[in-house]
CSV table of C-alpha atoms in Angstrom, one decimal:
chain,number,residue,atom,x,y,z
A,5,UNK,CA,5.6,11.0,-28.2
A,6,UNK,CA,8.6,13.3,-26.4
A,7,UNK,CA,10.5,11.0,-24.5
A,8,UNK,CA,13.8,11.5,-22.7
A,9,UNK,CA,16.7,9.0,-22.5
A,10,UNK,CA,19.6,10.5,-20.6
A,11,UNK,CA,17.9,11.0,-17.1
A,12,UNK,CA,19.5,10.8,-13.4
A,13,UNK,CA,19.6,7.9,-11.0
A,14,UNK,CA,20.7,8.2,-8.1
A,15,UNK,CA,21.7,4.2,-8.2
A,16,UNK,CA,24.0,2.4,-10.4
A,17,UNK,CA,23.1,-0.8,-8.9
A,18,UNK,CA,19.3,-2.4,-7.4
A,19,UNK,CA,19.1,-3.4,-4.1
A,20,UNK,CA,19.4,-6.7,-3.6
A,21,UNK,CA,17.7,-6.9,0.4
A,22,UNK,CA,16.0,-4.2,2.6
A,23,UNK,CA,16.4,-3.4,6.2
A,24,UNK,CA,14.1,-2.7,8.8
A,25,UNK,CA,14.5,1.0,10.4
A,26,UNK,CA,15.6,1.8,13.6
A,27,UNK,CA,12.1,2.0,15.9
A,28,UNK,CA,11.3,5.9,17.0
A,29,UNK,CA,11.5,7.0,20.0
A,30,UNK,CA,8.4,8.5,19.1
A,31,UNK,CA,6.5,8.3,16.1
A,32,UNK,CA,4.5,11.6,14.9
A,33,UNK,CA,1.2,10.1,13.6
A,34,UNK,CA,-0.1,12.6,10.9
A,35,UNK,CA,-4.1,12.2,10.9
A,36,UNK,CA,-3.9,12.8,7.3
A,37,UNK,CA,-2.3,10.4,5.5
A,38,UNK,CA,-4.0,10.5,1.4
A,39,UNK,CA,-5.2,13.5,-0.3
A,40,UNK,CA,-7.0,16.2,1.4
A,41,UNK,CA,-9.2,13.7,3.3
A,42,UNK,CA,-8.9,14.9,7.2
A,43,UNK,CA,-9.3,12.1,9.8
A,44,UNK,CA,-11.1,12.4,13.5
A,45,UNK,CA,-8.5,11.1,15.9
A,46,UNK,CA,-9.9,8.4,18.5
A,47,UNK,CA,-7.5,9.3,21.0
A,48,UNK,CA,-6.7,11.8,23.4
A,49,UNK,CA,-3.5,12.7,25.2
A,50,UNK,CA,-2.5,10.2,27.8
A,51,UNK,CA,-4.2,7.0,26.4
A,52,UNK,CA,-2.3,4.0,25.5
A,53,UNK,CA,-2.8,2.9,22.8
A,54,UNK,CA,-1.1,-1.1,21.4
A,55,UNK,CA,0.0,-1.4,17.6
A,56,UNK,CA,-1.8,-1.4,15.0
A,57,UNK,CA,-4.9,-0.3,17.1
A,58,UNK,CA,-7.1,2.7,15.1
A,59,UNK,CA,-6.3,6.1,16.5
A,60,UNK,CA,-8.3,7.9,13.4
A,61,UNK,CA,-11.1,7.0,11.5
A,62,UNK,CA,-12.2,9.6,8.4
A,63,UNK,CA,-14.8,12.2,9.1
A,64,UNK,CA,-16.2,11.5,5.5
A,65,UNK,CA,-17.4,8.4,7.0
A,66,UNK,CA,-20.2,8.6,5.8
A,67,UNK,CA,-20.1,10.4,2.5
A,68,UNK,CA,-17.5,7.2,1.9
A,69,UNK,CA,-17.4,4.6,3.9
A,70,UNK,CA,-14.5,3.5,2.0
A,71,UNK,CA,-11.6,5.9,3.6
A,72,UNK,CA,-8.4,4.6,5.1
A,73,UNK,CA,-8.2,4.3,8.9
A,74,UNK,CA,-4.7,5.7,10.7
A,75,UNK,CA,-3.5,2.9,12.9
A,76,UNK,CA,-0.9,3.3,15.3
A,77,UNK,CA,2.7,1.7,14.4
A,78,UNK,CA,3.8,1.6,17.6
A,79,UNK,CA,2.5,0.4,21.1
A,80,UNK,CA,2.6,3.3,23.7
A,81,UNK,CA,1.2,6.4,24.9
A,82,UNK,CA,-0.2,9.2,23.5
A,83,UNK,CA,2.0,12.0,24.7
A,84,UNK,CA,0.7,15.2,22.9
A,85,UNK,CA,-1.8,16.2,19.5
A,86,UNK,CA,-0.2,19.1,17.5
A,87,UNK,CA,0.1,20.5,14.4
A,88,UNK,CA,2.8,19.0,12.3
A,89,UNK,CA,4.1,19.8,8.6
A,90,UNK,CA,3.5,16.7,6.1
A,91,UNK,CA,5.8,15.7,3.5
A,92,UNK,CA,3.7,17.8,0.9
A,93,UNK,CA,3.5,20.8,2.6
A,94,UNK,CA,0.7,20.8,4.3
A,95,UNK,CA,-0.3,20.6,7.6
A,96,UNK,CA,-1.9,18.3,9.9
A,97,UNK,CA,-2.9,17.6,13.3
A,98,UNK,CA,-1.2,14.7,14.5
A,99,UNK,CA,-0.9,12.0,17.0
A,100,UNK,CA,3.0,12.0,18.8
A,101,UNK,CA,3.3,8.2,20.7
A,102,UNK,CA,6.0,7.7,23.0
A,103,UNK,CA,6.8,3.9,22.5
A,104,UNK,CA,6.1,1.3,25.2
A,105,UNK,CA,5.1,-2.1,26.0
A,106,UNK,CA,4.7,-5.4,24.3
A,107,UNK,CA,4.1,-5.3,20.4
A,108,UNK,CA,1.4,-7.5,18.8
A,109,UNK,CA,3.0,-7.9,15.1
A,110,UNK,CA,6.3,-7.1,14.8
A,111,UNK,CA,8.4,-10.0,15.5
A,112,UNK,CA,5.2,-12.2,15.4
A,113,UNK,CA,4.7,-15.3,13.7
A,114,UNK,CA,2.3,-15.0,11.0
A,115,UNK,CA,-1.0,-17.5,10.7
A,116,UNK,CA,-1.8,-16.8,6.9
A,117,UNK,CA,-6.0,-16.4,6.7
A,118,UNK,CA,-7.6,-18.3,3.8
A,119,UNK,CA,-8.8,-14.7,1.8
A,120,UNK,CA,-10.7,-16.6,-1.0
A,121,UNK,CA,-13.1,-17.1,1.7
A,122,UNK,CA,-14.2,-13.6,1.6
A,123,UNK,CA,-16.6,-12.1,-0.6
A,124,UNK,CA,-15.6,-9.3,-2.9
A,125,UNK,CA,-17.1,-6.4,-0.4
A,126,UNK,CA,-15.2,-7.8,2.7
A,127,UNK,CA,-11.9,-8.0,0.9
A,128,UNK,CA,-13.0,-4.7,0.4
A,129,UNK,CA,-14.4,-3.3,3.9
A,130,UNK,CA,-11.1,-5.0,5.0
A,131,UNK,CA,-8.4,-3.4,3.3
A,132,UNK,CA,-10.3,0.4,4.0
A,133,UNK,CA,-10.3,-1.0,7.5
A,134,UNK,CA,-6.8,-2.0,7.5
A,135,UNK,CA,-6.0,1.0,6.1
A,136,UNK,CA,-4.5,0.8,2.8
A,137,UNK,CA,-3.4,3.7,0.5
A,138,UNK,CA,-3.0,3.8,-3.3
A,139,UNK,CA,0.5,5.1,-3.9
A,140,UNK,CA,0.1,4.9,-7.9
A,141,UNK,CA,0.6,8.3,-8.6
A,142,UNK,CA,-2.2,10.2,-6.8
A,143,UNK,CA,-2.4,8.7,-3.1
A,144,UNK,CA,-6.0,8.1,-2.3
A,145,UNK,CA,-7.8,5.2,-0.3
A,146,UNK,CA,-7.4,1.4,-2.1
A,147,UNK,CA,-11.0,0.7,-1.2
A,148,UNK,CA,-12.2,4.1,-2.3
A,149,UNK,CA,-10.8,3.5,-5.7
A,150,UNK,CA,-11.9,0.0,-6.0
A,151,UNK,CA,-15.9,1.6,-5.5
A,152,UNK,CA,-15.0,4.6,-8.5
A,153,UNK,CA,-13.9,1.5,-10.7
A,154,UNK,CA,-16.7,-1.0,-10.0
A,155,UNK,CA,-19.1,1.4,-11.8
A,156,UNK,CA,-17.6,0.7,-14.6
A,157,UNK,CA,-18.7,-1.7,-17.3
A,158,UNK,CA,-15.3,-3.5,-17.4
A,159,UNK,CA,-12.7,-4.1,-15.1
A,160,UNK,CA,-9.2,-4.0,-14.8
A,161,UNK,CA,-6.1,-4.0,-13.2
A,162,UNK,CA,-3.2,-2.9,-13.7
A,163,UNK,CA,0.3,-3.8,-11.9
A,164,UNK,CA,3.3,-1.5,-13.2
A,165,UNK,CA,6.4,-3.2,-11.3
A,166,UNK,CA,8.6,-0.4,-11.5
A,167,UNK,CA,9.0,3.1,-10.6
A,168,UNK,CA,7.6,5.7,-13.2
A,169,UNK,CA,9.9,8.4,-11.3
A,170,UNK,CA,13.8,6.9,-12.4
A,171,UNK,CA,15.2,8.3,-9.4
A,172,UNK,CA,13.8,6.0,-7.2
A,173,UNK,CA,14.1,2.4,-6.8
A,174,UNK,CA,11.2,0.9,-4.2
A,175,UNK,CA,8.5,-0.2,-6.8
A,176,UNK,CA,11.3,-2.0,-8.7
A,177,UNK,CA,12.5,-3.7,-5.1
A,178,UNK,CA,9.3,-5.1,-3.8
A,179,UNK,CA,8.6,-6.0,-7.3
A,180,UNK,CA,12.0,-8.1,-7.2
A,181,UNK,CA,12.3,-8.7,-3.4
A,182,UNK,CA,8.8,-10.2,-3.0
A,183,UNK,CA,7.3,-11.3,-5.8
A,184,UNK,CA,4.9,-13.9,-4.4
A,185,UNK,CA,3.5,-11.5,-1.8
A,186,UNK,CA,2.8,-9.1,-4.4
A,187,UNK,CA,1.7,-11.7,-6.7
A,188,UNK,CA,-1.0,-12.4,-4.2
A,189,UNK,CA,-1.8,-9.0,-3.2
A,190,UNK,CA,-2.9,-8.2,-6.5
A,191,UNK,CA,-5.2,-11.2,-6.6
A,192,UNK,CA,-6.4,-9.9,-3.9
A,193,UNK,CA,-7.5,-6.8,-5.6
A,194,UNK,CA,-9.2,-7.9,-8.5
A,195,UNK,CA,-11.1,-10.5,-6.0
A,196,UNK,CA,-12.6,-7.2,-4.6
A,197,UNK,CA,-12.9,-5.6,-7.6
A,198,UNK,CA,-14.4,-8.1,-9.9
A,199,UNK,CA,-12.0,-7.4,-12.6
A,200,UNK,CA,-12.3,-9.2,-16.2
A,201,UNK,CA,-8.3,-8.8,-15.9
A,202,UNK,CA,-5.1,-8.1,-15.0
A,203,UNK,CA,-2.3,-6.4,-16.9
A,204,UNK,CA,1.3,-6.8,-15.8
A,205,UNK,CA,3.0,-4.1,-16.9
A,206,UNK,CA,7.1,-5.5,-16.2
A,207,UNK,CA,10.7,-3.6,-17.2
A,208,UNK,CA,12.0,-4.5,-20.5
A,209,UNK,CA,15.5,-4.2,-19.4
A,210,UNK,CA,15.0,-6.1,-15.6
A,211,UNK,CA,11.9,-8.2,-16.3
A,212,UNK,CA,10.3,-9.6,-13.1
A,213,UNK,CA,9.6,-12.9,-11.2
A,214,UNK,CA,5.8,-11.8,-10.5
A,215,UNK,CA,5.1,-12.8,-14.2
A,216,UNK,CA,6.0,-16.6,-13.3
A,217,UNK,CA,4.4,-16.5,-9.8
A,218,UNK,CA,0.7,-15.3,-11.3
A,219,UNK,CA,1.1,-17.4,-14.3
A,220,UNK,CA,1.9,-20.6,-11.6
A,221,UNK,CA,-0.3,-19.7,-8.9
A,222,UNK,CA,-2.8,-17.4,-9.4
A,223,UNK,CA,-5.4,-16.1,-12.0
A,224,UNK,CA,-6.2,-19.2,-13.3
A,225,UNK,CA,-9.8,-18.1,-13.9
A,226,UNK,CA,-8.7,-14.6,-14.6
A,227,UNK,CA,-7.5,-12.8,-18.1
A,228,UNK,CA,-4.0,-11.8,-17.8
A,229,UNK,CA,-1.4,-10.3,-19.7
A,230,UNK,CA,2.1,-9.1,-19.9
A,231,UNK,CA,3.5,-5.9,-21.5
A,232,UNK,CA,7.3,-5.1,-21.8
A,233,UNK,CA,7.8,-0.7,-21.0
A,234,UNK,CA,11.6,0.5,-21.8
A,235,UNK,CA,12.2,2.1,-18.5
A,236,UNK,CA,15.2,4.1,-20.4
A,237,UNK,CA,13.2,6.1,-21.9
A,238,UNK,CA,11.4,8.8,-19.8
A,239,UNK,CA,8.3,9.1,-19.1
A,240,UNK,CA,6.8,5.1,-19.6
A,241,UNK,CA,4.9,4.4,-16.3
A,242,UNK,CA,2.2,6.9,-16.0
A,243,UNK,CA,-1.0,5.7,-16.8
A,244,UNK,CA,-1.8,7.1,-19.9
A,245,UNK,CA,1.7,6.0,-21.0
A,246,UNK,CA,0.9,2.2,-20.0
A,247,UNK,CA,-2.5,2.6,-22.1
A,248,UNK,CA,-0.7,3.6,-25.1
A,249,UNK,CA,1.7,0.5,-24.5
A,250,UNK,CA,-1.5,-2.1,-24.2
A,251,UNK,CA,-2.9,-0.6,-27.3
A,252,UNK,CA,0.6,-1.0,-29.1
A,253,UNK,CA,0.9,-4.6,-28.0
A,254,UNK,CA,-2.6,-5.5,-28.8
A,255,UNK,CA,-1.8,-8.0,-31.3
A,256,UNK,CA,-0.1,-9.7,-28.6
A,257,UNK,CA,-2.8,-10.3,-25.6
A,258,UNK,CA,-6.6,-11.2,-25.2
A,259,UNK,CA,-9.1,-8.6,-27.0
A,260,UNK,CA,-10.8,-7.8,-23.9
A,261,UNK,CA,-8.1,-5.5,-23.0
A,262,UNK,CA,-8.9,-3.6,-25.9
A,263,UNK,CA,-11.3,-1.4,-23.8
A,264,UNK,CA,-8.3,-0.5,-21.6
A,265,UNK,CA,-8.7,3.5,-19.7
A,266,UNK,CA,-6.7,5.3,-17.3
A,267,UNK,CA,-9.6,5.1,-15.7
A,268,UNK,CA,-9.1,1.4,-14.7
A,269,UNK,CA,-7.6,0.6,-12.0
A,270,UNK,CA,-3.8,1.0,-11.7
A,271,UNK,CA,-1.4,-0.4,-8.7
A,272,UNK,CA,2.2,-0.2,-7.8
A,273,UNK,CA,3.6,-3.5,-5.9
A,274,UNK,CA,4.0,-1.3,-2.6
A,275,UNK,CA,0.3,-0.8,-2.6
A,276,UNK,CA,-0.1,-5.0,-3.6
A,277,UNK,CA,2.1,-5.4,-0.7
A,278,UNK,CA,0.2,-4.1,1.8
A,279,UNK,CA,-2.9,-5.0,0.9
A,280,UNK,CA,-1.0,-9.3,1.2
A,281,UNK,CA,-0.2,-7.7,4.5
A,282,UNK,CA,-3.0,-6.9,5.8
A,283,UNK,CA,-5.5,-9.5,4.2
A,284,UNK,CA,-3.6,-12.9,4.3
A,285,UNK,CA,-1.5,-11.7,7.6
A,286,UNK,CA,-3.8,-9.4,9.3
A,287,UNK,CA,-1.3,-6.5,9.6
A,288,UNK,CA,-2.7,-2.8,9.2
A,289,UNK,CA,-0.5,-0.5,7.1
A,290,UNK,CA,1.6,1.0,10.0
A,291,UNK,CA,5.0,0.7,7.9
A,292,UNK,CA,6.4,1.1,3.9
A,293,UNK,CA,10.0,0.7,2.3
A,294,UNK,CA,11.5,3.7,1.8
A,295,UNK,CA,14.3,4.2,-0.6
A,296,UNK,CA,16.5,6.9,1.2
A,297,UNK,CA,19.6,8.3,-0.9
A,298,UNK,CA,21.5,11.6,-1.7
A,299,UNK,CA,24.9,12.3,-2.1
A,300,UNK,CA,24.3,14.2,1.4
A,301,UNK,CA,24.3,10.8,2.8
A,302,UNK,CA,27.3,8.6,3.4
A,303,UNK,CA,25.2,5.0,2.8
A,304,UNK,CA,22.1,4.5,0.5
A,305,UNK,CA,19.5,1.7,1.4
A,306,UNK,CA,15.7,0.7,1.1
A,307,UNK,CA,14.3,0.5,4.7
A,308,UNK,CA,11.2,-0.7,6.1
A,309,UNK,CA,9.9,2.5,8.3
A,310,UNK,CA,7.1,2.5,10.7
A,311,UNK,CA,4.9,5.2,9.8
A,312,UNK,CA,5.4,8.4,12.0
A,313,UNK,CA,9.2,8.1,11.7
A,314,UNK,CA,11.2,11.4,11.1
A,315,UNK,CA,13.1,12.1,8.0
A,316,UNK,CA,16.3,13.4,10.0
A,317,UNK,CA,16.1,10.0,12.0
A,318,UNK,CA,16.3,7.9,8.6
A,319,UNK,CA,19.6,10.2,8.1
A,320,UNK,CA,21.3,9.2,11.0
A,321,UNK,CA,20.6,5.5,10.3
A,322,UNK,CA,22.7,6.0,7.3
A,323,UNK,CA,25.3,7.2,8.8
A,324,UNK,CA,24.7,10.3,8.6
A,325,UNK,CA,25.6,13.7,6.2
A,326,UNK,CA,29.3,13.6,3.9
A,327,UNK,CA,27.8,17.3,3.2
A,328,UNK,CA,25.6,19.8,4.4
A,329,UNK,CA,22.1,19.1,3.6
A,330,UNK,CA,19.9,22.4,1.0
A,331,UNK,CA,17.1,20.6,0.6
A,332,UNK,CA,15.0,17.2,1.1
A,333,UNK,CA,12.7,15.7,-1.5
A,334,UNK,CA,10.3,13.2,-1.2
A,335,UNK,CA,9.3,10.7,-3.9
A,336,UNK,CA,11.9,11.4,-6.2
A,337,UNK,CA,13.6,14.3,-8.4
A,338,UNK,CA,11.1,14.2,-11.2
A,339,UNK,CA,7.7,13.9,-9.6
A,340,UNK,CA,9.0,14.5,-5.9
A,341,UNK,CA,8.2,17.5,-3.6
A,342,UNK,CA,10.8,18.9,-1.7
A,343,UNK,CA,9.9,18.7,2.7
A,344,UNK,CA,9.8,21.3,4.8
A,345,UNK,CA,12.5,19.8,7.0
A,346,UNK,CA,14.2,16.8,8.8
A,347,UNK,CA,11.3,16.9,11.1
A,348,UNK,CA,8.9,15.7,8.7
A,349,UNK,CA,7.4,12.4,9.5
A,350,UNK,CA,7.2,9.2,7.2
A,351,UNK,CA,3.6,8.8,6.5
A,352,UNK,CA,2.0,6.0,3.8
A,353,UNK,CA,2.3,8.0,0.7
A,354,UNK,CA,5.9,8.4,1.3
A,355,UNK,CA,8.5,6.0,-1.2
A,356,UNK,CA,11.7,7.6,-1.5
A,357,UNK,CA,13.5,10.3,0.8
A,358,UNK,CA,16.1,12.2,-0.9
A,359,UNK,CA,19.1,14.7,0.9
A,360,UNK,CA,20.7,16.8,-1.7
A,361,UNK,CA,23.5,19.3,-1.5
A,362,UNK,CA,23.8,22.7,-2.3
A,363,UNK,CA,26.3,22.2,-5.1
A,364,UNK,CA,23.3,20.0,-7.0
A,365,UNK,CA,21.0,22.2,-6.6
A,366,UNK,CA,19.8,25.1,-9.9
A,367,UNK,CA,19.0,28.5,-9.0
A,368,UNK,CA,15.1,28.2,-7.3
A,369,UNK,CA,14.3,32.1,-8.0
A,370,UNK,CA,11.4,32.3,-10.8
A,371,UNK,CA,11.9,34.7,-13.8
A,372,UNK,CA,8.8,35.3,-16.6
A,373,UNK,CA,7.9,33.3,-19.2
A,374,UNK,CA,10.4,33.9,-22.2
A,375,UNK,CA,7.6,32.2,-24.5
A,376,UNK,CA,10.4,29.6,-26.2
A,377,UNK,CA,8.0,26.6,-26.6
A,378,UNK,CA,10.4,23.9,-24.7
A,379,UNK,CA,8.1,22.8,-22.6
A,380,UNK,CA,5.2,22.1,-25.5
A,381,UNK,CA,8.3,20.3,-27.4
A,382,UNK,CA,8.9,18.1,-24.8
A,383,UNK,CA,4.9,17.6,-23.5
A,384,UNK,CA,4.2,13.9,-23.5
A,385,UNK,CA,1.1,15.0,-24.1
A,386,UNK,CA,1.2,17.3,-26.3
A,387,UNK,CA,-0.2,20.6,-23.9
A,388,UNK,CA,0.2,23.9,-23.7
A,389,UNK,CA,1.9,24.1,-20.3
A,390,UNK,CA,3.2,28.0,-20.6
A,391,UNK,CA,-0.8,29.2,-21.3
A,392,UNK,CA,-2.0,26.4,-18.6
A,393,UNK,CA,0.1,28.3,-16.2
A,394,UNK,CA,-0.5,31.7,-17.2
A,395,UNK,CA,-4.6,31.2,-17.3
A,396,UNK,CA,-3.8,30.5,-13.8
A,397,UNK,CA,-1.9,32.9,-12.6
A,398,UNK,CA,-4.3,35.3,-14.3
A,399,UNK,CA,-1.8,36.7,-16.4
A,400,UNK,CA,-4.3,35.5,-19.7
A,401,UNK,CA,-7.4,36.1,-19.0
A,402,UNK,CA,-8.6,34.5,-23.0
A,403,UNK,CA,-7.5,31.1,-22.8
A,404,UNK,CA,-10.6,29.3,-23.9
A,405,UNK,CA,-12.2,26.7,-21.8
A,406,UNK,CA,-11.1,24.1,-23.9
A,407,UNK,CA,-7.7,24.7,-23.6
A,408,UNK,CA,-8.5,24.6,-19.6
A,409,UNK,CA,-10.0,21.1,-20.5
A,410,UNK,CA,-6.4,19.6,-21.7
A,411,UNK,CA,-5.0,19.8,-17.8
A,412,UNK,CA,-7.0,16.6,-17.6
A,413,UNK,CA,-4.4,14.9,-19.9
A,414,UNK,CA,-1.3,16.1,-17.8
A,415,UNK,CA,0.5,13.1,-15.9
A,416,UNK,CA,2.7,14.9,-13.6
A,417,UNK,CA,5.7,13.9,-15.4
A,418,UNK,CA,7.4,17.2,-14.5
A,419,UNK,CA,9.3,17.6,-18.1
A,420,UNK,CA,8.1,20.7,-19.0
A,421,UNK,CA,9.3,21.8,-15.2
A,422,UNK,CA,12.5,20.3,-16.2
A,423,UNK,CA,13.1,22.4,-19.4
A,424,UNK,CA,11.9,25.6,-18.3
A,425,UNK,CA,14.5,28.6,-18.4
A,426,UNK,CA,12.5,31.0,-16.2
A,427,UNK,CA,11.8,27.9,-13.8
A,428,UNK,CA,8.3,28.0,-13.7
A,429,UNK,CA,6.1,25.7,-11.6
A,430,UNK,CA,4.4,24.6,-14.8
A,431,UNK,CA,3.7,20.8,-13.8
A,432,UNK,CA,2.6,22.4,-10.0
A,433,UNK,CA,0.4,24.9,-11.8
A,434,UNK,CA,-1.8,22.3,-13.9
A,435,UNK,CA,-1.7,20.3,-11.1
A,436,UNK,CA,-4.1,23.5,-9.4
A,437,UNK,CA,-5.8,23.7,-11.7
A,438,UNK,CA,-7.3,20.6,-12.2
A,439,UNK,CA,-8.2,20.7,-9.0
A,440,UNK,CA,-9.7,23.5,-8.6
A,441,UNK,CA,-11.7,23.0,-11.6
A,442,UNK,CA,-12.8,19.3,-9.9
A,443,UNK,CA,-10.9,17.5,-12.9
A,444,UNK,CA,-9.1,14.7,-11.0
C-alpha cells in the first residue's frame, strides 16, 4: 500500500492539559450540525431559552427517529434566526443567543447515573436525545449509526485513539487526557449496540492509558482487542486502513474479529467523550475540544468551545495574529476544508481550527490534467482518481460504470490532492460523486 512518511505537523510536542474557551458573547447556533440532515428550530426570536435546553429537533423525525437534537450551550435569549455560513461551506439557518442568566451544567457538580441500568435502546434514544455526533470521518448522528450497524449479523466497535489527519492533535488528547471517561463512553456504545467486541486501535509510537482502563474496568463480558498502527506513516487511521491492520494482526487476537468491515462501527474518543458526558453526567453535547493552531497565531492550545463560538473569537483567545491571516481550515491540512471566514461558528463536527499565512500557502488556481499518474502511484487504494474526476466533470463521457463503482473505496485521505501538479480537487471530486450516485 502507498504510504507517506515525511508529513507536516503543526506540533512538535502533545498537549499535556486543555483549557476551557472564553464564553461568547453570543453563540451562533447552526441548526445543522451532521451531514445534510436540516433541523426545525423550537424557538423563535425573543424566547429564553436555559443551557442545554433543545432549540431543534430534525425534520426526518420520523423517517429516523434516531437524528441528533441541537441543544443550546448557553443560557439566554434568542436574539435573531438568520442565515449563517458553516464550517463546510454551506449554509444554514441558525439560532444567535445572547447569553444570560444562571447556567445549569457548567460549573455544576456532577451526580454520575448508574447507565448499566438502561437497556440497549435507551442508551440509545438517549444519546440521539442528547445529541451526539459521530466525528469519525463522515459526521453523522451516533444513534443513527448504531441502528445501520445493528442489522448486521456481527457487531463491532472500533475505537482509533488518534487522529487519522497528522496535523491535528485532539483525538490523540482526549485519548491521553481522559482515558477513563473515554474508556467508559465506549462501553457505553457497545451496551447500545450489542456488539460481540471491541477493537482498540492505539499509536505504536505514544501507546495509550485506555488499554489499561478497559482491560481493569470494563468489558469483562465483552471480546476485546488491541492493535498497534504506526502513526508515521501516512494514511493508518481510516477505516479501511484499520481493517487491513486487524486482518495483519490476526494471529494475535480472538477469531471473532476475523469478520471485521468498514462497515462496523468505528469511533474517535471525542465522540466516546461525549457520549460519558451525556449518559453517566447528563450533559447534552453543547461543547468539543478544539485544537486551534497556525503559524498566524502567536499561542497554540486545545480548548474546550461551546458550540456556536466564532472562529475569529478562538483567535483572539490566543493572542491573537503574528501574521496576517489567507486562509482558515478546519479539521486539519490533509482532510480539512478551508472556512469561509473568522465568522464561522464552532459547531460539533468541528476538531481542529487552523490560521495559515500567505507565505504557506501553494498557488489555489486549477490547470488541466497533465495525465502523469501521481496520484494512482500514491492511491492507498489503488484508484483511478484523474478518470474519477474527469467522468465527473464530464470531460469522459466512457468511463465504465465499474470504474464509477471504485469511489466507494476512496477514504478521503487527500494524497492524490496532495500530489497533483494541475491542483485538481480529485479527493473533493470522488467525494461527489459518491454522493450523488447514493454510495456512502
Amino acid at each position: 500500500m502507498p504510504i507517506v512518511s515525511n508529513f507536516n505537523i503543526t506540533e512538535k510536542w502533545q498537549f499535556k492539559c486543555a483549557s476551557r474557551a472564553f464564553l461568547p458573547q453570543l453563540a451562533v447556533v447552526p441548526f445543522m450540525q451532521e451531514d445534510s440532515c436540516h433541523c426545525r428550530p423550537l424557538v423563535k426570536v425573543g424566547d429564553k431559552v436555559s443551557e442545554g435546553q433543545i432549540i431543534a429537533t430534525p425534520l426526518s423525525i420520523i423517517k429516523n427517529s434516531y437524528s441528533a437534537n441541537i441543544h443550546a450551550p448557553l443560557p439566554g435569549v434568542v436574539k435573531e434566526i438568520r442565515s449563517v455560513s458553516l464550517p463546510d461551506g454551506k449554509r444554514s439557518d441558525a439560532a444567535v443567543i445572547a447569553v444570560g442568566g444562571s447556567f445549569s451544567f457548567l460549573g455544576k457538580k456532577n451526580f454520575p447515573a448508574e447507565w448499566s441500568l438502561f437497556s440497549p435502546e435507551s442508551l440509545q434514544s438517549m444519546i440521539a436525545e442528547k445529541g451526539i455526533i459521530s466525528t469519525f470521518e463522515k459526521p453523522c448522528s451516533l444513534a443513527s449509526e448504531i441502528s445501520r450497524v445493528k442489522s448486521s449479523s456481527k457487531r463491532f466497535v472500533v475505537l482509533r485513539l488518534f487522529d487519522e489527519d497528522p496535523s491535528r492533535q485532539t483525538d490523540s488528547f482526549v485519548s491521553n487526557r481522559y482515558p477513563a471517561q473515554v474508556a467508559e463512553g465506549c462501553s457505553i456504545i457497545a451496551s447500545a449496540l450489542q456488539a460481540e467486541g471491541i477493537i482498540l486501535v492505539a499509536s505504536k509510537k505514544d501507546g495509550s492509558p485506555i488499554t489499561t482502563e478497559i482491560k481493569s474496568r470494563f468489558f469483562e463480558n465483552i471480546e476485546h482487542a488491541t492493535v498497534s498502527a504506526d502513526t508515521s506513516q501516512y494514511p493508518c487511521g481510516f477505516k479501511r486502513d484499520i481493517v487491513r491492520l486487524v486482518k495483519k494482526n490476526s494471529k494475535n487476537i480472538a477469531p471473532v474479529f476475523e469478520s471485521l468491515s468498514h462497515k462496523d462501527l468505528f469511533i474517535d474518543p471525542e465522540t466516546a467523550f461525549a457520549v460519558y458526558e451525556a449518559v453517566v453526567c447528563g450533559i447534552p453535547m453543547t461543547s468539543c475540544f478544539v485544537h486551534v493552531t497556525g503559524d498566524c497565531l502567536r499561542v497554540s492550545g486545545v480548548l474546550r468551545v461551546s458550540i456556536g463560538t466564532s472562529m475569529g473569537f478562538l483567535a483572539s483567545q490566543c493572542g491573537g495574529f503574528l501574521h496576517n491571516v489567507s486562509k482558515v481550515v478546519v479539521n486539519g491540512l490533509y482532510t480539512g476544508t478551508a472556512a469561509p471566514g473568522f465568522d464561522v461558528p464552532v459547531t460539533k463536527i468541528v476538531k481542529s481550527v487552523t490560521f495559515l499565512p500567505v507565505f504557506e500557502l501553494v498557488d489555489p488556481h486549477y490547470a488541466s490534467c497533465v495525465r502523469c499518474g501521481e496520484c494512482r502511484k500514491v492511491c492507498p487504494e489503488h484508484l483511478y482518481p484523474d478518470l474519477l474526476h474527469s467522468r465527473l466533470k464530464g470531460m469522459d463521457k466512457v468511463v465504465k460504470k465499474e470504474l464509477l463503482e471504485t469511489a466507494l473505496l476512496c477514504s478521503g485521505c487527500s494524497l492524490c490532492n496532495s500530489v497533483c501538479p494541475s491542483r485538481l480537487p480529485l479527493s473533493q471530486s470522488i467525494a461527489v460523486l459518491k454522493k450523488e450516485r447514493n454510495y456512502e
